[in-house]
Coordinates of C-alpha atoms in Angstrom, one line a residue:
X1 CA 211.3 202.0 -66.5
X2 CA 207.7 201.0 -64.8
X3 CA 205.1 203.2 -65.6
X4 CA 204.0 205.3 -62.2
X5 CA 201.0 205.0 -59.8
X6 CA 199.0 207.6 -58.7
X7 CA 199.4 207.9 -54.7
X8 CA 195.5 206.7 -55.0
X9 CA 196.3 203.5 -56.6
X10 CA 199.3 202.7 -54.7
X11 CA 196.6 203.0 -51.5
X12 CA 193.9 200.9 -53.5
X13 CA 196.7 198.4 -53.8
X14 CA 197.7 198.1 -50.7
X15 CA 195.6 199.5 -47.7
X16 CA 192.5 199.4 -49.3
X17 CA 192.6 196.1 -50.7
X18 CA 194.4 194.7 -47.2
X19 CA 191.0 195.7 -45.3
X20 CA 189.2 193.9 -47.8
X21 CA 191.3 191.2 -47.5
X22 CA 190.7 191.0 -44.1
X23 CA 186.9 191.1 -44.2
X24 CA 187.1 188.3 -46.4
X25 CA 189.1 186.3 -44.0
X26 CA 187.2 187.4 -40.6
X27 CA 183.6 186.4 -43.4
X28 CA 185.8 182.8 -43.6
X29 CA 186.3 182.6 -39.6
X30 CA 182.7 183.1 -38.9
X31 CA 181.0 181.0 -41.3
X32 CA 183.5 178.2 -41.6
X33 CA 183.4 179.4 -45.2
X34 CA 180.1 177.0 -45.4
X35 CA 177.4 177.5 -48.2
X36 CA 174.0 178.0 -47.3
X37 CA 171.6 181.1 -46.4
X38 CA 172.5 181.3 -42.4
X39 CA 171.5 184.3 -40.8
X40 CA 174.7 185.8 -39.9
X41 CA 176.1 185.2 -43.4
X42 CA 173.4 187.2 -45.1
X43 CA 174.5 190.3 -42.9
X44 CA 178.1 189.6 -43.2
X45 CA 177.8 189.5 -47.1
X46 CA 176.0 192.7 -46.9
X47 CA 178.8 194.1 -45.1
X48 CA 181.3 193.4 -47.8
X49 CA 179.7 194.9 -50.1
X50 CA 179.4 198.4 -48.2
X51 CA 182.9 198.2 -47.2
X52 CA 183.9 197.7 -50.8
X53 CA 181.3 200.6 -52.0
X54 CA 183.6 202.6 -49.5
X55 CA 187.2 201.2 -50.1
X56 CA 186.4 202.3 -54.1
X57 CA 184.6 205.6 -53.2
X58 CA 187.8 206.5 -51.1
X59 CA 190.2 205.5 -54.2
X60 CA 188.0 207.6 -56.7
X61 CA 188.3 210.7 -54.0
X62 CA 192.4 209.9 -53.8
X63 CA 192.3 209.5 -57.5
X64 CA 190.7 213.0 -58.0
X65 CA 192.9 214.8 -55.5
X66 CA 196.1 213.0 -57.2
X67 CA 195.0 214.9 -60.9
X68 CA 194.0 218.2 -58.6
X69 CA 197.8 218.2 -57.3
X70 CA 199.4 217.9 -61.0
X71 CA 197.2 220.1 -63.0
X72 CA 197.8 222.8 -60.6
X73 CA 201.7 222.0 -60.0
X74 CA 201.9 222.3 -64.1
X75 CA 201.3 225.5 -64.0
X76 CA 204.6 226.1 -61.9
X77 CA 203.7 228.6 -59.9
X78 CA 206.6 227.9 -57.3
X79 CA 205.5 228.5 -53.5
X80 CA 203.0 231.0 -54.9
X81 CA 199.5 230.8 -52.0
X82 CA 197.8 230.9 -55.2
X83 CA 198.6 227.3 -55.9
X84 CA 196.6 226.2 -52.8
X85 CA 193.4 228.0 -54.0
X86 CA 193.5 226.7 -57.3
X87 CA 193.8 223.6 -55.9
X88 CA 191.2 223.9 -53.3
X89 CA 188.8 225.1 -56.0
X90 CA 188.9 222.1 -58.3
X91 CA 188.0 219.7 -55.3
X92 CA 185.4 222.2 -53.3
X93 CA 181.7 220.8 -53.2
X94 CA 182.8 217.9 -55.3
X95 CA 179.9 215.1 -55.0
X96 CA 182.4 212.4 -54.1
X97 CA 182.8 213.7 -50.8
X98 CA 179.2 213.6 -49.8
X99 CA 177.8 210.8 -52.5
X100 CA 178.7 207.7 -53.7
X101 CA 181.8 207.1 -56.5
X102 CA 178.3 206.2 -59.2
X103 CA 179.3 206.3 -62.9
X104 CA 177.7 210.0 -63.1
X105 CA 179.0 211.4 -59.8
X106 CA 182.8 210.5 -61.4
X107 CA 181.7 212.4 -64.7
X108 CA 180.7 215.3 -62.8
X109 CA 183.7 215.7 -60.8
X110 CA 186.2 214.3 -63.6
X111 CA 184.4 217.8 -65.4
X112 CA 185.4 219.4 -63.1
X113 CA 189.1 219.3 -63.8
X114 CA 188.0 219.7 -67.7
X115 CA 188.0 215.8 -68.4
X116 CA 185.5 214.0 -70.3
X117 CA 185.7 211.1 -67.9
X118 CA 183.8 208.2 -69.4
X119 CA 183.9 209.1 -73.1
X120 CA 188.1 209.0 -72.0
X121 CA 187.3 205.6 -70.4
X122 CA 185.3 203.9 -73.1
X123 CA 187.4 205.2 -76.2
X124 CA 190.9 203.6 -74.0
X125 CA 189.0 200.8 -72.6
X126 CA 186.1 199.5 -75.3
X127 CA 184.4 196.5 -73.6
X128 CA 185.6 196.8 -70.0
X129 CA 184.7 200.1 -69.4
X130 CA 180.7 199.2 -70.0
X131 CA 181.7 196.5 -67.3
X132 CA 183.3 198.8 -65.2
X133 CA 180.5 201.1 -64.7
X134 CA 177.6 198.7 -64.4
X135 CA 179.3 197.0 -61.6
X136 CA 179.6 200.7 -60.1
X137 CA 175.9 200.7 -60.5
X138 CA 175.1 197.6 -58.9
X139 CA 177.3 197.7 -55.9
X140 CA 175.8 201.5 -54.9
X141 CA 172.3 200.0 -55.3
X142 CA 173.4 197.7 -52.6
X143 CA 175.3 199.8 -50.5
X144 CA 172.2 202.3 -50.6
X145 CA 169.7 199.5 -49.8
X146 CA 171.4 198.3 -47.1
X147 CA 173.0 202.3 -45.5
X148 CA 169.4 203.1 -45.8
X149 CA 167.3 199.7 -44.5
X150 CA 165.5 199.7 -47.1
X151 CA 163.8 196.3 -47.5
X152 CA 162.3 196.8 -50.7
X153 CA 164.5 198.4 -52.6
X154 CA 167.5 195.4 -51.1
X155 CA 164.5 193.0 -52.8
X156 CA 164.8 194.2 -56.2
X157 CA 168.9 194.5 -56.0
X158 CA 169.1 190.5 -55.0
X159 CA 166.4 189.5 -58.0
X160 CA 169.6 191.0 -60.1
X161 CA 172.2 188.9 -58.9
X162 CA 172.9 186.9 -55.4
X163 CA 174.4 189.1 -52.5
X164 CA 176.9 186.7 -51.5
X165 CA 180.8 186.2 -51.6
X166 CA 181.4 184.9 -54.9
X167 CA 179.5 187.7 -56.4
X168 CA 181.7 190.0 -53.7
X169 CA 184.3 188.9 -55.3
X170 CA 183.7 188.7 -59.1
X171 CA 182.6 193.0 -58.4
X172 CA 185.8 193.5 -56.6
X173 CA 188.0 192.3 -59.4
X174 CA 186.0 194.9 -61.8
X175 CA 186.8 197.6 -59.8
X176 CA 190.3 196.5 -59.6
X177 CA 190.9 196.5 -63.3
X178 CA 188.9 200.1 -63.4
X179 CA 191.0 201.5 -60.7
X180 CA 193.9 200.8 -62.6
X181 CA 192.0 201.8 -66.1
X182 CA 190.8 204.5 -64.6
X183 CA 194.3 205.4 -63.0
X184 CA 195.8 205.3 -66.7
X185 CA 192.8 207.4 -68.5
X186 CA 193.2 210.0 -65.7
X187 CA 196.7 210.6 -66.4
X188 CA 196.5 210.1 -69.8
X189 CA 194.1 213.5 -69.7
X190 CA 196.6 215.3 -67.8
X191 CA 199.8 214.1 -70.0
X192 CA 197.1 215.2 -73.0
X193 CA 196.9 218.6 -70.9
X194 CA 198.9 219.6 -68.3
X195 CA 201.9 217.3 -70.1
X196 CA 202.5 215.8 -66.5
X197 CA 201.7 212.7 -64.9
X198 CA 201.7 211.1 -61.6
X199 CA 206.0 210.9 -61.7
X200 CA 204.8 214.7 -60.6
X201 CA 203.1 213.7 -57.6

């Protein structure tokens, strides 16, 4: 029998990564997918690259709620009210709702729910993990250079790499491979803890 999603990756997969999709094509429409350094391509680029820092902020806060829900439904309280402030106690405050999904802001909230988040990640996922999270890095550099106009810092981000599509799209497929990875470490922890897994969702 397939292995299950979490509700979070089922979203990534489909809603999320249709929006994308359709930035990418509306990108195609205006520029008549031509190379070059045109004005209105530069902004567009920049555009993706927020919208992308948002799509995956949205999965990791979907991803967190999704191991919230089982670790508190494992300990089978029934209709009990104290299930609901459990639960609303391991997602209060957490910094994915006001921050960025950065490598450290997933540790700290992962911590929250008593997982060791990237040590889980890099033991399960040697190589692509490192991958994973420097991409994470980049792409929040950019989405805060460009959220916050600032000119200097959006300098130092494109002497890195070049803001355009095909680096748009070589980030996007690392963070599809780490929101699945990430989906299995997550509820390999909770299997590992709560011996449940997203089938409970």
């Amino acid at each position: 029998m397939p292995r299950a999603n979490s509700n979070a990756l089922e979203v990534w997969k489909t809603r999320r990564c249709e929006a994308l999709d359709s930035l990418e094509a509306i990108h195609g429409h205006v520029t008549g997918e031509r190379r070059g350094r045109q004005y209105a391509t530069e902004h567009l680029n920049l555009a993706l690259f927020v919208r992308l820092a948002a799509e995956f902020q949205g999965f990791c806060r979907n991803l967190h709620d999704d191991a919230a829900f089982v670790l508190v439904s494992s300990l089978d309280l029934g209709n009990d009210p104290r299930m609901s402030v459990i639960r609303n106690a391991l997602v209060r405050n957490r910094n994915l709702d006001k921050g960025n999904a950065h490598p450290g802001t997933l540790g700290n909230d992962f911590a929250i729910l008593g997982m060791t988040f990237w040590p889980d990640i890099h033991a399960a996922y040697t190589s692509r993990g490192a991958k994973w999270r420097e991409t994470m890095t980049d792409l929040n550099e950019v989405r805060n250079a460009v959220a916050h106009s600032d000119d200097a810092k959006l300098a130092v981000v494109k002497q890195k790499q070049p803001l355009n599509l095909a680096t748009f799209r070589k980030w996007r497929r690392s963070l599809d491979g780490a929101a699945s990875g990430l989906d299995r470490a997550v509820e390999a922890y909770l299997q590992s803890t709560a011996d449940a897994g997203w089938e409970t969702l």
